[in-house]
Each structure stands twice: as structure tokens, then as C-alpha cells.
C-alpha atoms as a printed R data frame, in Angstrom:
    type eleno elety resid chain resno        x       y       z
1   ATOM     1    CA   ALA     A     1  -64.185 -33.573 -79.949
2   ATOM     2    CA   GLU     A     2  -63.439 -29.840 -79.683
3   ATOM     3    CA   TYR     A     3  -67.189 -29.173 -79.636
4   ATOM     4    CA   MET     A     4  -67.664 -31.646 -76.760
5   ATOM     5    CA   GLY     A     5  -64.762 -30.047 -74.814
6   ATOM     6    CA   THR     A     6  -66.254 -26.591 -75.236
7   ATOM     7    CA   GLN     A     7  -69.678 -27.921 -74.277
8   ATOM     8    CA   PHE     A     8  -68.142 -29.512 -71.161
9   ATOM     9    CA   GLU     A     9  -66.422 -26.212 -70.227
10  ATOM    10    CA   MET     A    10  -69.719 -24.334 -70.686
11  ATOM    11    CA   ASN     A    11  -71.542 -26.887 -68.519
12  ATOM    12    CA   ASP     A    12  -68.764 -26.677 -65.909
13  ATOM    13    CA   SER     A    13  -68.916 -22.860 -65.898
14  ATOM    14    CA   SER     A    14  -72.688 -22.946 -65.697
15  ATOM    15    CA   LEU     A    15  -72.510 -25.421 -62.822
16  ATOM    16    CA   LYS     A    16  -70.026 -23.230 -60.948
17  ATOM    17    CA   MET     A    17  -72.146 -20.129 -61.544
18  ATOM    18    CA   SER     A    18  -75.264 -21.982 -60.410
19  ATOM    19    CA   LYS     A    19  -73.501 -23.101 -57.237
20  ATOM    20    CA   LYS     A    20  -72.309 -19.553 -56.553
21  ATOM    21    CA   ILE     A    21  -75.811 -18.170 -57.121
22  ATOM    22    CA   ALA     A    22  -77.212 -20.810 -54.746
23  ATOM    23    CA   GLN     A    23  -74.651 -19.809 -52.120
24  ATOM    24    CA   LEU     A    24  -75.552 -16.144 -52.508
25  ATOM    25    CA   THR     A    25  -79.237 -17.003 -52.227
26  ATOM    26    CA   LYS     A    26  -78.524 -18.791 -48.945
27  ATOM    27    CA   VAL     A    27  -76.582 -15.759 -47.671
28  ATOM    28    CA   ILE     A    28  -79.472 -13.436 -48.586
29  ATOM    29    CA   PHE     A    29  -81.936 -15.753 -46.836
30  ATOM    30    CA   HIS     A    30  -79.666 -15.860 -43.775
31  ATOM    31    CA   LEU     A    31  -79.406 -12.059 -43.646
32  ATOM    32    CA   HIS     A    32  -83.152 -11.679 -44.052
33  ATOM    33    CA   THR     A    33  -83.740 -14.166 -41.224
34  ATOM    34    CA   ARG     A    34  -81.160 -12.407 -39.081
35  ATOM    35    CA   ASN     A    35  -82.866  -9.061 -39.714
36  ATOM    36    CA   GLU     A    36  -86.219 -10.547 -38.623
37  ATOM    37    CA   GLU     A    37  -84.568 -11.948 -35.489
38  ATOM    38    CA   ASN     A    38  -83.071  -8.521 -34.712
39  ATOM    39    CA   GLU     A    39  -86.477  -6.907 -35.111
40  ATOM    40    CA   GLU     A    40  -87.995  -9.441 -32.715
41  ATOM    41    CA   PHE     A    41  -85.144  -8.818 -30.289
42  ATOM    42    CA   VAL     A    42  -85.715  -5.060 -30.398
43  ATOM    43    CA   LYS     A    43  -89.450  -5.583 -29.837
44  ATOM    44    CA   ALA     A    44  -88.727  -7.826 -26.846
45  ATOM    45    CA   ILE     A    45  -86.362  -5.260 -25.339
46  ATOM    46    CA   LYS     A    46  -88.928  -2.522 -25.895
47  ATOM    47    CA   LYS     A    47  -91.627  -4.567 -24.138
48  ATOM    48    CA   SER     A    48  -89.234  -5.310 -21.285
49  ATOM    49    CA   TYR     A    49  -88.460  -1.625 -20.827
50  ATOM    50    CA   GLU     A    50  -92.132  -0.723 -20.963
51  ATOM    51    CA   ARG     A    51  -92.898  -3.326 -18.284
52  ATOM    52    CA   GLU     A    52  -90.062  -1.997 -16.162
53  ATOM    53    CA   ILE     A    53  -91.398   1.535 -16.541
54  ATOM    54    CA   ASP     A    54  -94.857   0.336 -15.517
55  ATOM    55    CA   VAL     A    55  -93.352  -1.225 -12.402
56  ATOM    56    CA   ILE     A    56  -91.513   2.009 -11.612
57  ATOM    57    CA   VAL     A    57  -94.700   4.031 -12.098
58  ATOM    58    CA   ARG     A    58  -96.653   1.637  -9.844
59  ATOM    59    CA   GLU     A    59  -93.938   1.840  -7.195
60  ATOM    60    CA   ALA     A    60  -93.955   5.632  -7.471
61  ATOM    61    CA   ASN     A    61  -97.740   5.652  -7.124
62  ATOM    62    CA   THR     A    62  -97.449   3.397  -4.077
63  ATOM    63    CA   ILE     A    63  -94.873   5.726  -2.538
64  ATOM    64    CA   VAL     A    64  -97.092   8.710  -3.291
65  ATOM    65    CA   SER     A    65 -100.045   6.952  -1.682
66  ATOM    66    CA   ARG     A    66  -98.026   6.179   1.454
67  ATOM    67    CA   GLN     A    67  -96.824   9.735   1.608
68  ATOM    68    CA   LYS     A    68 -100.373  11.012   1.304
69  ATOM    69    CA   GLU     A    69 -101.381   8.773   4.210
70  ATOM    70    CA   ALA     A    70  -98.441  10.059   6.217
71  ATOM    71    CA   ILE     A    71  -99.567  13.610   5.504
72  ATOM    72    CA   GLN     A    72 -103.015  12.818   6.869
73  ATOM    73    CA   VAL     A    73 -101.468  11.472  10.046
74  ATOM    74    CA   GLN     A    74  -99.219  14.494  10.434
75  ATOM    75    CA   LYS     A    75 -101.972  16.956   9.596
76  ATOM    76    CA   ASP     A    76 -102.785  17.222  13.247
77  ATOM    77    CA   ALA     A    77  -99.121  17.773  14.078
78  ATOM    78    CA   GLY     A    78  -99.079  21.184  12.440
79  ATOM    79    CA   ASP     A    79  -96.272  21.263   9.868
80  ATOM    80    CA   ILE     A    80  -98.428  19.913   7.085
81  ATOM    81    CA   ALA     A    81  -97.679  22.513   4.422
82  ATOM    82    CA   SER     A    82  -93.910  22.058   4.491
83  ATOM    83    CA   LYS     A    83  -94.210  18.254   4.565
84  ATOM    84    CA   LEU     A    84  -96.616  18.338   1.635
85  ATOM    85    CA   LYS     A    85  -94.309  20.549  -0.362
86  ATOM    86    CA   GLU     A    86  -91.376  18.252   0.411
87  ATOM    87    CA   MET     A    87  -93.310  15.180  -0.696
88  ATOM    88    CA   GLN     A    88  -94.466  16.883  -3.876
89  ATOM    89    CA   GLU     A    89  -90.872  17.777  -4.668
90  ATOM    90    CA   LYS     A    90  -89.826  14.167  -4.064
91  ATOM    91    CA   HIS     A    91  -92.649  12.994  -6.261
92  ATOM    92    CA   GLU     A    92  -91.729  15.442  -9.044
93  ATOM    93    CA   ASN     A    93  -88.070  14.416  -8.795
94  ATOM    94    CA   GLU     A    94  -88.977  10.736  -9.031
95  ATOM    95    CA   LYS     A    95  -91.345  11.475 -11.900
96  ATOM    96    CA   ARG     A    96  -88.646  13.422 -13.787
97  ATOM    97    CA   ARG     A    97  -86.130  10.663 -13.141
98  ATOM    98    CA   ALA     A    98  -88.559   8.037 -14.463
99  ATOM    99    CA   GLN     A    99  -89.285  10.162 -17.545
100 ATOM   100    CA   THR     A   100  -85.559  10.680 -18.128
101 ATOM   101    CA   ASP     A   101  -84.990   6.931 -17.869
102 ATOM   102    CA   LEU     A   102  -87.832   6.331 -20.312
103 ATOM   103    CA   GLU     A   103  -86.338   8.761 -22.836
104 ATOM   104    CA   LYS     A   104  -82.923   7.115 -22.472
105 ATOM   105    CA   TYR     A   105  -84.448   3.684 -23.086
106 ATOM   106    CA   LYS     A   106  -86.248   5.002 -26.162
107 ATOM   107    CA   GLU     A   107  -83.015   6.521 -27.524
108 ATOM   108    CA   VAL     A   108  -81.115   3.277 -26.982
109 ATOM   109    CA   ILE     A   109  -83.832   1.302 -28.757
110 ATOM   110    CA   SER     A   110  -83.886   3.769 -31.669
111 ATOM   111    CA   GLU     A   111  -80.104   3.675 -31.997
112 ATOM   112    CA   ASN     A   112  -80.037  -0.129 -31.936
113 ATOM   113    CA   GLU     A   113  -82.820  -0.303 -34.496
114 ATOM   114    CA   ALA     A   114  -81.063   2.180 -36.810
115 ATOM   115    CA   LYS     A   115  -77.773   0.323 -36.432
116 ATOM   116    CA   SER     A   116  -79.407  -3.027 -37.253
117 ATOM   117    CA   ARG     A   117  -81.200  -1.525 -40.241
118 ATOM   118    CA   ASN     A   118  -77.972   0.063 -41.563
119 ATOM   119    CA   GLU     A   119  -76.019  -3.174 -41.163
120 ATOM   120    CA   THR     A   120  -78.712  -5.145 -42.962
121 ATOM   121    CA   GLU     A   121  -78.993  -2.636 -45.800
122 ATOM   122    CA   SER     A   122  -75.220  -2.573 -46.190
123 ATOM   123    CA   ALA     A   123  -75.018  -6.370 -46.335
124 ATOM   124    CA   GLN     A   124  -77.871  -6.532 -48.842
125 ATOM   125    CA   LYS     A   125  -76.196  -3.881 -51.012
126 ATOM   126    CA   LYS     A   126  -72.907  -5.815 -51.012
127 ATOM   127    CA   ILE     A   127  -74.678  -9.031 -51.956
128 ATOM   128    CA   LYS     A   128  -76.612  -7.296 -54.716
129 ATOM   129    CA   GLU     A   129  -73.401  -5.816 -56.119
130 ATOM   130    CA   GLU     A   130  -71.713  -9.203 -55.981
131 ATOM   131    CA   VAL     A   131  -74.639 -10.889 -57.737
132 ATOM   132    CA   GLU     A   132  -74.619  -8.191 -60.440
133 ATOM   133    CA   SER     A   133  -70.861  -8.617 -60.858
134 ATOM   134    CA   LEU     A   134  -71.216 -12.389 -61.165
135 ATOM   135    CA   LYS     A   135  -74.052 -11.962 -63.644
136 ATOM   136    CA   THR     A   136  -71.933  -9.626 -65.765
137 ATOM   137    CA   LYS     A   137  -69.000 -12.051 -65.660
138 ATOM   138    CA   TYR     A   138  -71.310 -14.909 -66.576
139 ATOM   139    CA   ASP     A   139  -72.792 -12.999 -69.517
140 ATOM   140    CA   SER     A   140  -69.353 -12.000 -70.821
141 ATOM   141    CA   LYS     A   141  -68.056 -15.564 -70.451
142 ATOM   142    CA   LEU     A   142  -71.140 -16.858 -72.254
143 ATOM   143    CA   LYS     A   143  -70.620 -14.383 -75.112
144 ATOM   144    CA   SER     A   144  -66.955 -15.328 -75.250
145 ATOM   145    CA   LEU     A   145  -67.770 -19.017 -75.451
146 ATOM   146    CA   SER     A   146  -70.534 -18.424 -78.002
147 ATOM   147    CA   GLY     A   147  -68.060 -16.601 -80.242
148 ATOM   148    CA   GLN     A   148  -65.693 -19.559 -80.128
149 ATOM   149    CA   LEU     A   149  -68.278 -22.040 -81.375
150 ATOM   150    CA   LYS     A   150  -68.300 -22.678 -85.118
151 ATOM   151    CA   ALA     A   151  -71.311 -23.910 -86.990
152 ATOM   152    CA   VAL     A   152  -70.747 -27.283 -88.631
153 ATOM   153    CA   SER     A   153  -72.991 -28.462 -91.435
154 ATOM   154    CA   TYR     A   154  -74.655 -31.839 -91.444
155 ATOM   155    CA   THR     A   155  -72.962 -32.768 -94.717
156 ATOM   156    CA   HIS     A   156  -69.566 -31.905 -93.277
157 ATOM   157    CA   LEU     A   157  -70.208 -34.125 -90.282
158 ATOM   158    CA   ARG     A   158  -71.266 -37.025 -92.526
159 ATOM   159    CA   ALA     A   159  -68.165 -36.643 -94.707
160 ATOM   160    CA   HIS     A   160  -65.831 -37.043 -91.731
161 ATOM   161    CA   GLU     A   161  -67.934 -39.486 -89.805
162 ATOM   162    CA   THR     A   162  -66.176 -42.359 -88.055
163 ATOM   163    CA   SER     A   163  -67.600 -45.007 -85.850
164 ATOM   164    CA   LEU     A   164  -66.765 -42.812 -82.844
165 ATOM   165    CA   HIS     A   165  -68.595 -39.837 -84.355
166 ATOM   166    CA   LEU     A   166  -71.640 -41.900 -85.200
167 ATOM   167    CA   VAL     A   167  -72.947 -41.357 -81.652
168 ATOM   168    CA   CYS     A   168  -72.645 -37.594 -82.085
169 ATOM   169    CA   ARG     A   169  -74.564 -37.707 -85.372
170 ATOM   170    CA   LEU     A   170  -77.322 -39.794 -83.859
171 ATOM   171    CA   LEU     A   171  -77.603 -37.370 -80.968
172 ATOM   172    CA   LEU     A   172  -77.819 -34.437 -83.369
173 ATOM   173    CA   GLU     A   173  -80.523 -36.135 -85.416
174 ATOM   174    CA   LYS     A   174  -82.629 -36.638 -82.304
175 ATOM   175    CA   LYS     A   175  -82.731 -32.866 -81.796
């Protein structure tokens, strides 16, 4: 009866450990999925910013084209050189502003990506440590339980056999 109780405790401990390992596996899967979603999100933001930059560049090119046309019209008016210089300065300012915006967008994306990566790595490290800790506890508990088991000879079992223990003997003989 003591053997069956110990066997039941081992099975119960194994069941609990298996459930905990299954939970941890689900957490790892969830974190991995979340990391993939974050990567997709960052890619989508990057594409959005690139499209926005393209629109800004097209608008700037349109403005430059209009300004060039205006210069042609004013060429006959006489003050072409100063107007041209003014438009070039406007164009350079707009170009610098667009480049500055692009660099800011790139920095934000890089920071978000690094932050996501660090959070994911940290979570994975914690889970790994927890799994290792649980494994160590499981191994020590298993060793502890193995040390408590005593070998019983077949002859000893037959000498003390009752009708209740007959089932145990038959089970042992099957093995």
C-alpha cells in the first residue's frame, strides 16, 4: 500500500510538472507569435513612412516644377536671378526638412525595433530560467522519491500475500 501511495505521489508530481511545462510551452509560443506580430508591425510602419516620404518628394518635385515655370514667366520681367536663388533656397530648405524627417522616422523605427527585441529576449530568458529551475526541482524530487523506494523481493511479496495483494502480484508478473 505504501508503494502504491508513493507511486500515486510520483504520478501526481509528474502530472503537475507536465502541466507546468505545457503552460510554459504555451507562453513561449505566445511570445514568439507576439514577436512576429511586432516585426510585421514595424515593417508596416516602415512602409507607411516610406510611402509618406515618396508623397512628400513628389509634392516637392511638383512645387519645384511650378516654381521653374514661374521663373520662365518672370524671366522677361528682369529679376530672374534673385527669384531663382530664392526658389533654390526654398527647395533646399524643403529638401533638408524632408531628409530630417526621414532620419527621424528611421531613428524611431530603429528604437522601436530594438525595444521590441530587448523585451522579447528578456521574456525568453526569464522563461528559460524558469524552465531550468523547474527541471532542477523535478530532478531533485525524482531523486528524492527514488531514494525512498525500497526493493521488495518476489518471495517476500508471496509470503505476505493476501487476497487484496493478489492483484498487485498479478500486475507485477505481467511486467
